[in-house]
Tab-separated table of C-alpha atoms and ligand atoms in Angstrom:
chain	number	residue	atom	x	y	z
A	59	UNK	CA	129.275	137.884	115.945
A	60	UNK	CA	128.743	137.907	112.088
A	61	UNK	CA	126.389	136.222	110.609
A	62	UNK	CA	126.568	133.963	107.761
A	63	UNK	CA	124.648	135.067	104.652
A	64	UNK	CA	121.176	133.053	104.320
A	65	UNK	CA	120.895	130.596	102.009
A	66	UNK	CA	118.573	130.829	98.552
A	67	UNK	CA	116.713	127.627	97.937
A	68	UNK	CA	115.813	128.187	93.734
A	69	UNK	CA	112.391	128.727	92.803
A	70	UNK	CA	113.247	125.945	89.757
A	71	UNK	CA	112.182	122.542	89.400
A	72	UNK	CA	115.507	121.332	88.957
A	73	UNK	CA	118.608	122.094	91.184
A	74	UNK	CA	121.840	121.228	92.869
A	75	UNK	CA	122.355	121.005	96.738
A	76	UNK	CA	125.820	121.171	96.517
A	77	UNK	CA	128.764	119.709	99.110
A	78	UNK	CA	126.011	118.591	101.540
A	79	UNK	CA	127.105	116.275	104.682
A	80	UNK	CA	124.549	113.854	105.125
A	81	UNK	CA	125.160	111.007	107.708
A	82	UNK	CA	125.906	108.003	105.800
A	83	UNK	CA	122.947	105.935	107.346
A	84	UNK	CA	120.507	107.764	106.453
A	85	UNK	CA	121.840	107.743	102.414
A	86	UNK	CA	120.107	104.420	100.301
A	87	UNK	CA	122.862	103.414	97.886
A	88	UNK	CA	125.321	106.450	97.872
A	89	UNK	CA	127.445	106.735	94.773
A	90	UNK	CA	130.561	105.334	94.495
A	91	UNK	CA	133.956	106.866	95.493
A	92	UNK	CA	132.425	109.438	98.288
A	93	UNK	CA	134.366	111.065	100.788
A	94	UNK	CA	133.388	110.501	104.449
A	95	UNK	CA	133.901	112.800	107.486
A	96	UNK	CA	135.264	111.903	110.976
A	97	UNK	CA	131.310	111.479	112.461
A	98	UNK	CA	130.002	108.877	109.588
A	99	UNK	CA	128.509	111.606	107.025
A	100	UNK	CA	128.836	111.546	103.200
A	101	UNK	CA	129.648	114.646	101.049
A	102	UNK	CA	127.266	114.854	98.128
A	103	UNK	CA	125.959	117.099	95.941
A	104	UNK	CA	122.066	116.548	95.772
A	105	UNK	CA	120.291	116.949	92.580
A	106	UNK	CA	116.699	118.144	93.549
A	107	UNK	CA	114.522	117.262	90.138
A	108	UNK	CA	110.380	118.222	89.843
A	109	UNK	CA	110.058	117.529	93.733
A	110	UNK	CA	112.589	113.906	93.624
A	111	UNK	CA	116.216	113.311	94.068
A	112	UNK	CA	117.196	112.749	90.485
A	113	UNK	CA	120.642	112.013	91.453
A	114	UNK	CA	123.535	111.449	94.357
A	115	UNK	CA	126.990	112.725	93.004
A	116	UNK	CA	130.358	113.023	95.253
A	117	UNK	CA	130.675	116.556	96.153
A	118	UNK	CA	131.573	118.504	93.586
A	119	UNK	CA	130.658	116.447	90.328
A	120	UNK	CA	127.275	117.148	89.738
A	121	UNK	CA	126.723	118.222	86.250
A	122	UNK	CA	124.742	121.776	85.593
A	123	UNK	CA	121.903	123.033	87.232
A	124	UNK	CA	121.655	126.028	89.499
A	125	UNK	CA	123.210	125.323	92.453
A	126	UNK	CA	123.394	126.381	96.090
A	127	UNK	CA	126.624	125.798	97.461
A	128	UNK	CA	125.706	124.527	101.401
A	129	UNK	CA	129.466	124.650	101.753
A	130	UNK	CA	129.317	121.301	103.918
A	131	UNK	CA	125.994	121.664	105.862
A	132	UNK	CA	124.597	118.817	107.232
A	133	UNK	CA	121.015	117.366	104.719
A	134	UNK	CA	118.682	114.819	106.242
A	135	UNK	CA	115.838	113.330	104.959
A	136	UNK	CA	112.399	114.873	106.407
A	137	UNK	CA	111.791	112.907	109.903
A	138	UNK	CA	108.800	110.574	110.683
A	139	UNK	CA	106.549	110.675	113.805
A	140	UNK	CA	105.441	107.544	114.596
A	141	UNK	CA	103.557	107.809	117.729
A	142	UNK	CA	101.698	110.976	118.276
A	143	UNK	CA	98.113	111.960	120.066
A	144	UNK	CA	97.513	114.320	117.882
A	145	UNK	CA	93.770	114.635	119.843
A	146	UNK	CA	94.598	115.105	123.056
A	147	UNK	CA	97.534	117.798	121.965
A	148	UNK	CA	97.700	121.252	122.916
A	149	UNK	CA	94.945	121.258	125.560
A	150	UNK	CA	97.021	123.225	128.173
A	151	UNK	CA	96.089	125.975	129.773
A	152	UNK	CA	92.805	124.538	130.557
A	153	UNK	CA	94.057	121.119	131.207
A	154	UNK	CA	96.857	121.228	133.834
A	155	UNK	CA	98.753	118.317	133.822
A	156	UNK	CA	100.011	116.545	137.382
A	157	UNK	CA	102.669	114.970	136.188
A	158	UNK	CA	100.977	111.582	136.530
A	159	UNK	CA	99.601	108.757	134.506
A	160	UNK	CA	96.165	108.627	136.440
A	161	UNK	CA	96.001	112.280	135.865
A	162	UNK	CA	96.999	111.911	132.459
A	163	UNK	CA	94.084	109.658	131.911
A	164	UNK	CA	91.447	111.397	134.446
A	165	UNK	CA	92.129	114.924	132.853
A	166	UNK	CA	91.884	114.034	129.512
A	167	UNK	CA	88.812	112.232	130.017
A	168	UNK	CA	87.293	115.486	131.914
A	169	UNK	CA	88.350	117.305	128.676
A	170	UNK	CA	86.556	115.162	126.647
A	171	UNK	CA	83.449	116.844	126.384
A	172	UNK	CA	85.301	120.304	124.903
A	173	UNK	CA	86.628	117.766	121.353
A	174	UNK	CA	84.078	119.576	119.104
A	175	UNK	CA	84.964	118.715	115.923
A	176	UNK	CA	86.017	122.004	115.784
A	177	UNK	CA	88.246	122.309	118.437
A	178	UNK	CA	89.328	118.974	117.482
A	179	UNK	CA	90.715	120.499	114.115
A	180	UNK	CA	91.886	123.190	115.871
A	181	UNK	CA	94.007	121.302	117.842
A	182	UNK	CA	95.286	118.937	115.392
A	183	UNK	CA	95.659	121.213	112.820
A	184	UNK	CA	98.205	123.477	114.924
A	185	UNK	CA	100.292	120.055	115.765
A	186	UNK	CA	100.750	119.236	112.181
A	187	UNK	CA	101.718	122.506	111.323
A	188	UNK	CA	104.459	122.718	113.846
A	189	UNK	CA	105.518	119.245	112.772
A	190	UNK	CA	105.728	120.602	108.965
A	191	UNK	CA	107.746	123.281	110.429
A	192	UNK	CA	110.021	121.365	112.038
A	193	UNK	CA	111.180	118.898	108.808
A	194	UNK	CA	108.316	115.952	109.650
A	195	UNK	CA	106.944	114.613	106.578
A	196	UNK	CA	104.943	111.566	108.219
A	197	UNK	CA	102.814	111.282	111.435
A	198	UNK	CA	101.162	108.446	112.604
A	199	UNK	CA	98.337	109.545	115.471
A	200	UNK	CA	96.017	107.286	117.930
A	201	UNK	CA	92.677	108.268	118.067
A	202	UNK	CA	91.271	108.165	121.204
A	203	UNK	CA	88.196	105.044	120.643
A	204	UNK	CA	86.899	104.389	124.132
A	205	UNK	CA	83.174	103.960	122.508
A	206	UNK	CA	82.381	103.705	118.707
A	207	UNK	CA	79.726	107.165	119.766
A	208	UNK	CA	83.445	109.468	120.882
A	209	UNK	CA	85.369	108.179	117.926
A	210	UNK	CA	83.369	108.457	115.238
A	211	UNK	CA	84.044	112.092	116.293
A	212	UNK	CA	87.780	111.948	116.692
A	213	UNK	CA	87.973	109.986	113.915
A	214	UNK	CA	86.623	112.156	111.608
A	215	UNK	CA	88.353	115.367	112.916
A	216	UNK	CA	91.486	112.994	111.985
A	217	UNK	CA	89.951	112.331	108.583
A	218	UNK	CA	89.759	115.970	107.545
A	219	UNK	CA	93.086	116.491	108.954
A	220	UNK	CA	94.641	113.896	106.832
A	221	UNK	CA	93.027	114.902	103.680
A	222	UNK	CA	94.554	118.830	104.212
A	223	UNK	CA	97.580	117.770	105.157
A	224	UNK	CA	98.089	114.996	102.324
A	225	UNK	CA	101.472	115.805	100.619
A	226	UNK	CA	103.133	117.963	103.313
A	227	UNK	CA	102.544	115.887	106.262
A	228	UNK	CA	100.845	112.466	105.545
A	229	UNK	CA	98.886	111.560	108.459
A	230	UNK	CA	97.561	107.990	109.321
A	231	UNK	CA	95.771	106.978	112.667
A	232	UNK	CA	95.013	104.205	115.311
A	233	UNK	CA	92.644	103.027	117.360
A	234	UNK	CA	93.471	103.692	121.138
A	235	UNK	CA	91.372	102.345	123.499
A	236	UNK	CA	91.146	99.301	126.652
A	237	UNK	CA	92.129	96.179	125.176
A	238	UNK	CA	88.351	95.388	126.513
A	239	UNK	CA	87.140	96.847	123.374
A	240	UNK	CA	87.951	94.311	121.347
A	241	UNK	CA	86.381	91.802	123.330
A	242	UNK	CA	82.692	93.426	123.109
A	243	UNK	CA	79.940	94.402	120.797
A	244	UNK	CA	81.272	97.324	118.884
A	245	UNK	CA	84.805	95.898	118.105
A	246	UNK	CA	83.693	95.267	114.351
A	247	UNK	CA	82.669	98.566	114.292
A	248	UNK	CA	85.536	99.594	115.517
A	249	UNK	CA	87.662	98.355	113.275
A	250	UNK	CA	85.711	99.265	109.580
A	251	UNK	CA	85.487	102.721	111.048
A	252	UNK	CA	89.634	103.014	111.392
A	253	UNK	CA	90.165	101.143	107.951
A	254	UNK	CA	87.614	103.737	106.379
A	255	UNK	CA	90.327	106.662	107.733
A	256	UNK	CA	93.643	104.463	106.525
A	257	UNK	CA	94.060	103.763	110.113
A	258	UNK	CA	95.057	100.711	111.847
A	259	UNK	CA	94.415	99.266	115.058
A	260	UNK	CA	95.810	99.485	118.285
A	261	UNK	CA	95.009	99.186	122.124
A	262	UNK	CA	96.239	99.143	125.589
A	263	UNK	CA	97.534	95.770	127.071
A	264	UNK	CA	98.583	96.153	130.044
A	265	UNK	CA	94.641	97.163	131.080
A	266	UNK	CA	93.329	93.850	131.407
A	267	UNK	CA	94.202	91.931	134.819
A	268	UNK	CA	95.506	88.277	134.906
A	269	UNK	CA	93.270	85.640	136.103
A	270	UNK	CA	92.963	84.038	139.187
A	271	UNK	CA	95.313	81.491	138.531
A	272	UNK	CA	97.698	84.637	137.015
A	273	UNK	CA	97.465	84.182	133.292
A	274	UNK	CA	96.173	86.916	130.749
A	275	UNK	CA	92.975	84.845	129.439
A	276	UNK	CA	91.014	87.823	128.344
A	277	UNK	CA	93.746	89.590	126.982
A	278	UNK	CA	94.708	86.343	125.267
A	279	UNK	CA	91.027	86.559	123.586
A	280	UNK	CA	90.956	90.322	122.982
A	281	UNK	CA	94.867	90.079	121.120
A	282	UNK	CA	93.757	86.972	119.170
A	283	UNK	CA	90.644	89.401	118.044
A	284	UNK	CA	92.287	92.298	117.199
A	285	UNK	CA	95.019	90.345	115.007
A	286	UNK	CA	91.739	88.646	113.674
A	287	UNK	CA	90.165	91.658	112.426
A	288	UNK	CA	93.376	93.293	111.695
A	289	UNK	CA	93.883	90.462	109.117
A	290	UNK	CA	90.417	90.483	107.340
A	291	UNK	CA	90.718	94.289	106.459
A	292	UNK	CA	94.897	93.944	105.955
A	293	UNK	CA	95.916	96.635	108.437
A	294	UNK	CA	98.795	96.699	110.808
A	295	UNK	CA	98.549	96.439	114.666
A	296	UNK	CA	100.122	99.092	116.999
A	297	UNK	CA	99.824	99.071	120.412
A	298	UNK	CA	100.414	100.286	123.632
A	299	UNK	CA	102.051	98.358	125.739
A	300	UNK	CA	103.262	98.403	129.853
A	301	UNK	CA	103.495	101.951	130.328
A	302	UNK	CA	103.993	101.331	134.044
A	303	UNK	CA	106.479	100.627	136.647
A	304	UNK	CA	104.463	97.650	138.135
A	305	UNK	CA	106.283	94.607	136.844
A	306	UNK	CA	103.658	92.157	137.074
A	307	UNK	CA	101.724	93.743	134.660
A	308	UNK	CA	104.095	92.676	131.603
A	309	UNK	CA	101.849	91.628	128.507
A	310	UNK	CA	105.242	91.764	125.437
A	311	UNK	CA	105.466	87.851	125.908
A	312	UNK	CA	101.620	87.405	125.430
A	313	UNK	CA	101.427	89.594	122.668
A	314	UNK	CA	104.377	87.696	121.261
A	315	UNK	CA	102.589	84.715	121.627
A	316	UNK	CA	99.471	85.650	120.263
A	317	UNK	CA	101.158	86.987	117.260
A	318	UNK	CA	102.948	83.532	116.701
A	319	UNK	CA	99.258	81.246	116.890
A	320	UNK	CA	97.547	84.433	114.797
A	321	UNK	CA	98.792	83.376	111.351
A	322	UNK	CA	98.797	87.883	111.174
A	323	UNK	CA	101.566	88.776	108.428
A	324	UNK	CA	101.582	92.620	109.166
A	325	UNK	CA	103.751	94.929	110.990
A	326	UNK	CA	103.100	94.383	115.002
A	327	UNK	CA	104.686	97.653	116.755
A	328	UNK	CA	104.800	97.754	120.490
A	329	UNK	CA	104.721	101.470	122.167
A	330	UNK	CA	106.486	102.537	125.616
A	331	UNK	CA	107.533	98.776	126.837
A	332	UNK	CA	108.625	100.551	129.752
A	333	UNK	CA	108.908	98.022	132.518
A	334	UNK	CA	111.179	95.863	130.487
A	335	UNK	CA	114.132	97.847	131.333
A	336	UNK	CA	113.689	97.132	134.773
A	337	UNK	CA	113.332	93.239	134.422
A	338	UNK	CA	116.251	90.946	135.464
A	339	UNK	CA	118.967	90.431	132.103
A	340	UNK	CA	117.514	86.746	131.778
A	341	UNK	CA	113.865	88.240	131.573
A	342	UNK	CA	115.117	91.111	129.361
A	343	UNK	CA	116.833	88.566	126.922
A	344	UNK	CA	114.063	86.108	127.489
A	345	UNK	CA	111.788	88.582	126.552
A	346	UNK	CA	113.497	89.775	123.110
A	347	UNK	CA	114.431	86.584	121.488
A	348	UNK	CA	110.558	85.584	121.857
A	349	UNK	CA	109.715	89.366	120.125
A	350	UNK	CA	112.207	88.973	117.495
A	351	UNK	CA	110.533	84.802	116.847
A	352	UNK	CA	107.121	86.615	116.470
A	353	UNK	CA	108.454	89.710	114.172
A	354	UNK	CA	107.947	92.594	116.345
A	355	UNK	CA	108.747	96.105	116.480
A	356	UNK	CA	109.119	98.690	118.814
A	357	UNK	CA	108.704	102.487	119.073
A	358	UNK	CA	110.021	104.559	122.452
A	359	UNK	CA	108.656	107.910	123.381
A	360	UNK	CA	111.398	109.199	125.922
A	361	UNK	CA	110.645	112.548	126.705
A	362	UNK	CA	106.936	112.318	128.031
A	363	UNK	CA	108.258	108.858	129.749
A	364	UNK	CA	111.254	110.866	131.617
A	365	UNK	CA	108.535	113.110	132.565
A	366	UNK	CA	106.092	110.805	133.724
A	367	UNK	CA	108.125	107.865	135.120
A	368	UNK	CA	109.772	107.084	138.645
A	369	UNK	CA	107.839	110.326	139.414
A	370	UNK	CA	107.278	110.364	143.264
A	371	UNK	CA	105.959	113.449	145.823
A	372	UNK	CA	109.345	115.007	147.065
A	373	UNK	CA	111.817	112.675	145.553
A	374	UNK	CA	114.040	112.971	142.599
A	375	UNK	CA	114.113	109.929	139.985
A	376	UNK	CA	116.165	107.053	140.077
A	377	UNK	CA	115.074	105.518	136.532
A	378	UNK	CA	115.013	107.546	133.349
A	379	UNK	CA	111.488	106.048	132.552
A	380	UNK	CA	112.555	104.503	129.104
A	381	UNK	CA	112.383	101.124	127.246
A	382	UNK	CA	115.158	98.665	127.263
A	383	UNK	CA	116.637	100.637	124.374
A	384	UNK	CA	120.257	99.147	124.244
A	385	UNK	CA	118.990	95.512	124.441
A	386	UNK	CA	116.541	95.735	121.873
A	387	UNK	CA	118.632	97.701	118.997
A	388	UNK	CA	121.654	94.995	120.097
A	389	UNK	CA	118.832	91.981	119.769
A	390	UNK	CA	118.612	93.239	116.243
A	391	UNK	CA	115.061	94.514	116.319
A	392	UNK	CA	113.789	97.543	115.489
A	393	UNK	CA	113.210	100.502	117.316
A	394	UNK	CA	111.749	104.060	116.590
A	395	UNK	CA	111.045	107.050	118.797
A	396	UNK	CA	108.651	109.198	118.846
A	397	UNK	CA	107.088	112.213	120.155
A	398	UNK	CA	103.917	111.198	121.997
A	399	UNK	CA	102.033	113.562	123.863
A	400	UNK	CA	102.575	116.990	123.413
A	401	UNK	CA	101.385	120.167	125.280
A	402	UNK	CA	98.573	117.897	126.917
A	403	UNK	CA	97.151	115.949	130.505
A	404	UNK	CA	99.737	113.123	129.549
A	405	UNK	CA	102.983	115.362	128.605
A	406	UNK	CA	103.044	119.337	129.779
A	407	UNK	CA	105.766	120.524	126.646
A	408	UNK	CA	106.790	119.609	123.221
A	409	UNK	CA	106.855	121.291	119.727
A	410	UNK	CA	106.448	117.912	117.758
A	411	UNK	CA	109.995	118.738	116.654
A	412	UNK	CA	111.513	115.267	115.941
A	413	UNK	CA	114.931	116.475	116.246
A	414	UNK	CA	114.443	117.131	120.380
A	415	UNK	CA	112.720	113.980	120.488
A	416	UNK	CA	116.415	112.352	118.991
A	417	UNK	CA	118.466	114.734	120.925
A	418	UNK	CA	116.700	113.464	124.213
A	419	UNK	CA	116.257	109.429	123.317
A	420	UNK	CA	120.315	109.903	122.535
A	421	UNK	CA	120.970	111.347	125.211
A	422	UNK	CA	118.548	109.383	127.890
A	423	UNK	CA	119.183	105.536	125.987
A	424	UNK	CA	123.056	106.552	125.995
A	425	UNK	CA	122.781	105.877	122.063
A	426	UNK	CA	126.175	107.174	121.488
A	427	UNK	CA	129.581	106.305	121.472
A	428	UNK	CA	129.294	104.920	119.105
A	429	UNK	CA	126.117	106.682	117.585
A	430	UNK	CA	126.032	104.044	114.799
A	431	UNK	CA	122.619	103.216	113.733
A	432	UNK	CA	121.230	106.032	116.069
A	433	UNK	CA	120.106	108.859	113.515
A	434	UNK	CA	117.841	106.170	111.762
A	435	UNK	CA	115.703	106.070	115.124
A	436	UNK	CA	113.555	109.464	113.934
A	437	UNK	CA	113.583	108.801	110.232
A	438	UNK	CA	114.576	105.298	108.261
A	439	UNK	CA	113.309	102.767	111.032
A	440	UNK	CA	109.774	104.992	112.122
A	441	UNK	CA	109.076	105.146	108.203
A	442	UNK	CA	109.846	101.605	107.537
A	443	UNK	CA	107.460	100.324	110.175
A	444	UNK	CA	104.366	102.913	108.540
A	445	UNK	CA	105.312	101.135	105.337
A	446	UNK	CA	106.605	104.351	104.254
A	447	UNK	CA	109.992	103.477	102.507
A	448	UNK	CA	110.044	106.417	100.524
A	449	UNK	CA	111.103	108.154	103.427
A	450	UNK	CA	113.063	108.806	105.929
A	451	UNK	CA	115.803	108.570	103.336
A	452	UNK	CA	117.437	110.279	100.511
A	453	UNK	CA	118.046	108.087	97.749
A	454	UNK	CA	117.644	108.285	93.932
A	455	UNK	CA	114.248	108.966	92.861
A	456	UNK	CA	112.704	109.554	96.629
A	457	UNK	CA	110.662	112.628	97.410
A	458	UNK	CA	112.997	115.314	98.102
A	459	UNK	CA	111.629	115.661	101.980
A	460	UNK	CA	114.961	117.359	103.120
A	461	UNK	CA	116.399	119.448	106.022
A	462	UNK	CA	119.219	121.313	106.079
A	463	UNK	CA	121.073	122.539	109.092
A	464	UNK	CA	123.111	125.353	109.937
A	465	UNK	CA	125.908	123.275	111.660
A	466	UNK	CA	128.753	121.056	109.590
A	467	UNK	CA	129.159	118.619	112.158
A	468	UNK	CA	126.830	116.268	113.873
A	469	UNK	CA	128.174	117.361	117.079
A	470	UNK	CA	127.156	120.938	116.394
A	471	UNK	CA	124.056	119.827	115.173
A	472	UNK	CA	122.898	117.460	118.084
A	473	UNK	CA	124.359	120.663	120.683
A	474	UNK	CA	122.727	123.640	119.309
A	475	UNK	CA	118.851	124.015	118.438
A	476	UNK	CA	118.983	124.212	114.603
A	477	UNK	CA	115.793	126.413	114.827
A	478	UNK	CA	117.332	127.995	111.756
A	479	UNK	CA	116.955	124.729	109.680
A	480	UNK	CA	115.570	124.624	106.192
A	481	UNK	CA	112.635	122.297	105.608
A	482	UNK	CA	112.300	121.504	102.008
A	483	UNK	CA	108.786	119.408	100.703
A	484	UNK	CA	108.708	118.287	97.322
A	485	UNK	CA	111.631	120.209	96.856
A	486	UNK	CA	110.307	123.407	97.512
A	487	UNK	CA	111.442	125.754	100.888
A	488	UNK	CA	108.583	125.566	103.667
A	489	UNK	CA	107.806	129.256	104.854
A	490	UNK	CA	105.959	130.757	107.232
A	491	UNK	CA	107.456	129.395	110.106
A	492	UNK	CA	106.060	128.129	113.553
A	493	UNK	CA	102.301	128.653	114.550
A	494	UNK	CA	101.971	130.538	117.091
A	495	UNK	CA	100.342	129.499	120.626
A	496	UNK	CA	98.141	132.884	121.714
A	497	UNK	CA	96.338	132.456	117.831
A	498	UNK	CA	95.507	128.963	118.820
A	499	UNK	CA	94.360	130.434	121.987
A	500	UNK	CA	92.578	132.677	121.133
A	501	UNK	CA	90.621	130.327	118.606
A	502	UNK	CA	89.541	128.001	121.328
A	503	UNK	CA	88.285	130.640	123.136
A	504	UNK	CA	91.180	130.460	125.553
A	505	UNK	CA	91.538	134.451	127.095
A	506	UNK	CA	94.328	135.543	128.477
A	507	UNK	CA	93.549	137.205	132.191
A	508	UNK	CA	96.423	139.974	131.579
A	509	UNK	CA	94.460	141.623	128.249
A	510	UNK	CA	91.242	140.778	128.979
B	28	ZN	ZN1	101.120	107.018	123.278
């Protein structure tokens, strides 16, 4: 096998990425007059300018500038994380997962007393870095906020992060916790401590319990809260919602409804929505014309949820474990993925590598054929819904947050790993690889048996 010669990104402020394929989605307003290829992609030559795109030109008539000739690579934007735990990442060895969600929740809690702020940092320091590695310029994080006393902790192990990363991954958080927090004495609290970090707020629905006479009264109360103090300090919402196979806990139509009598004009994002896919079509439709009334949003994570889901002693899976993808994209609303948990209780691999993640949801929501619309899943849509509209694109005058591939075709690119990819930030070539896991190890205090 030969190998191709490696490509020179300039050291310049100002250069030409020359007869680049990028997929025509993911281009705002392309110039004029550009060729298209057989899978949807433009060819353009990119003019990189003091850390921007200064310009879009077909391939082949951009005017000076050093160039590098990617001789019909594929360029994407820089992807965007949406839903991450950055907190409870990279636990394992000492946590071992089950497999479960009660053992996602029980083991993390055990680990709870190890998040020092230090091995907090640790921890999320190592995720972002993998996720700058891998091309993500964006992450948004929940922060785990069972009491206001744990996440003033987490919270500020966040808040550090956030500040060191600033530029190279921009990092913003939510609050996590039982929708029950909103109902109680801290909830105030709660909220000014999140809006302090440029974080939002967020909870789980499906914890609260119907009533006796099987309506969601306190959840009702603890929505119409959250969008309450969500509006007085003009953050978003983003929750978790029905990560469970158990169909009579389904809380979308509630939060729809609470949304509608809230008066709340921000961005209302709804995480996992798992047990919708296994509703009845008249539910499932049901379901997404009252969403798309009350403006919402939703964000998949189908890698942990293949691993967790349908997952039974001695049995294989009958259910992939995700949203109803499809349905919602075809309702017209939108829909990100992202990478959840990663190397924790609640999800036992990962690399917070946003390309898997939108190998996998294409693969497990049968996204292709035709793949239209697909791509923007990990980048345009998942920006868009952090308010982010500077990425997750290339366009004129955007931050030149690019990653180019090895492969020339899409199909090469969504078959082979592209661990060879080129992350450019600002325009200039990221370097020094992956972290590695036995130096994160090691600085937790983690000792490998075999050398000790
Ligand atoms: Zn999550």
């Amino acid at each position: 096998m030969s190998s191709q010669p490696a490509l020179s990104i300039p050291r310049g402020s100002r250069y030409i990425l020359a007869r680049a394929r990028v997929p025509a989605e993911l281009v705002q307003h392309p110039p004029a007059g550009v060729a298209q290829d057989a899978e949807g992609a433009l060819l353009l030559d990119v003019l990189v300018d003091h850390g921007r795109i200064g310009g879009l030109f077909p391939a082949g008539r951009a005017p000076g500038a050093a160039t590098v000739d990617l001789e019909g690579r594929h360029l994407w934007p820089a992807f965007v994380d949406m839903h991450t735990h950055l907190d409870c990442g990279h636990t394992i060895p000492r946590v071992r997962p089950d497999g479960t969600i009660h053992g996602g929740f029980s083991l993390t809690a055990e680990d709870w007393p190890r998040w020092s702020e230090e091995d907090l940092a640790l921890r999320m320091d190592f995720g972002l870095a993998c996720a700058h590695g891998h091309g993500v310029a964006a992450v948004r994080s929940h922060v785990d906020s069972e009491t206001l006393a744990h996440s003033q902790r987490h919270w500020r192990a966040l808040d550090l992060a956030r500040r060191n990363w600033a530029g190279r991954v921009d990092l913003q958080g939510v609050t996590i916790c039982a929708m029950e927090a909103w109902l109680g004495e801290e909830a105030r609290a709660l909220a000014d401590l999140a809006a302090d970090m440029g974080g939002i707020l967020g909870g789980v629905t499906d914890t609260l319990d119907r009533g006796e006479n099987g309506t969601y009264d306190a959840l009702a109360l603890a929505l119409d809260r959250v969008f309450a103090l969500a509006k007085e300090r003009g953050l978003d919402v983003d929750l978790h919602v029905d990560q469970t196979e158990d169909l009579t806990a389904f809380t979308i139509p509630e939060i729809a409804r609470a949304r509608l009598r809230s008066g709340f004009q921000g961005k209302v994002v709804l995480g996992h929505c798992v047990n919708l896919a296994l509703m009845p079509p008249r539910v499932i439709e049901g379901t997404l014309a009252l969403a798309r009334e009350a403006d919402l949003a939703f964000v998949s994570m189908p890698t942990p949820m293949m691993y967790l889901m349908d997952r039974k002693p001695g049995r294989t899976p009958r259910w992939r474990g995700v949203t109803a993808a499809n349905e919602i994209r075809a309702a017209g609303l939108p829909l990100a993925i992202g990478g959840d948990n990663c190397r924790d209780a609640w999800y036992a691999y990962g690399d917070h590598d946003m390309l898997d993640t939108l190998k996998q949801a294409i693969r497990i929501f049968q996204a292709d054929e035709p793949m239209t619309g697909a791509l923007s899943m990990a980048s345009r849509v998942p920006a868009d819904l952090i308010r982010r509209p500077d990425l997750g694109r290339i366009g004129v005058g955007l931050p030149a947050n690019l990653v180019i591939f090895q492969a020339r075709s899409l199909n090469v690119l969504l078959s082979r790993d592209q661990a060879d990819r080129i992350v450019l930030s600002h325009g200039k070539r990221v370097t020094g690889g992956l972290p590695k896991h036995h130096e994160l190890e090691r600085a937790l205090g983690l000792v490998d048996p075999v050398f000790s």
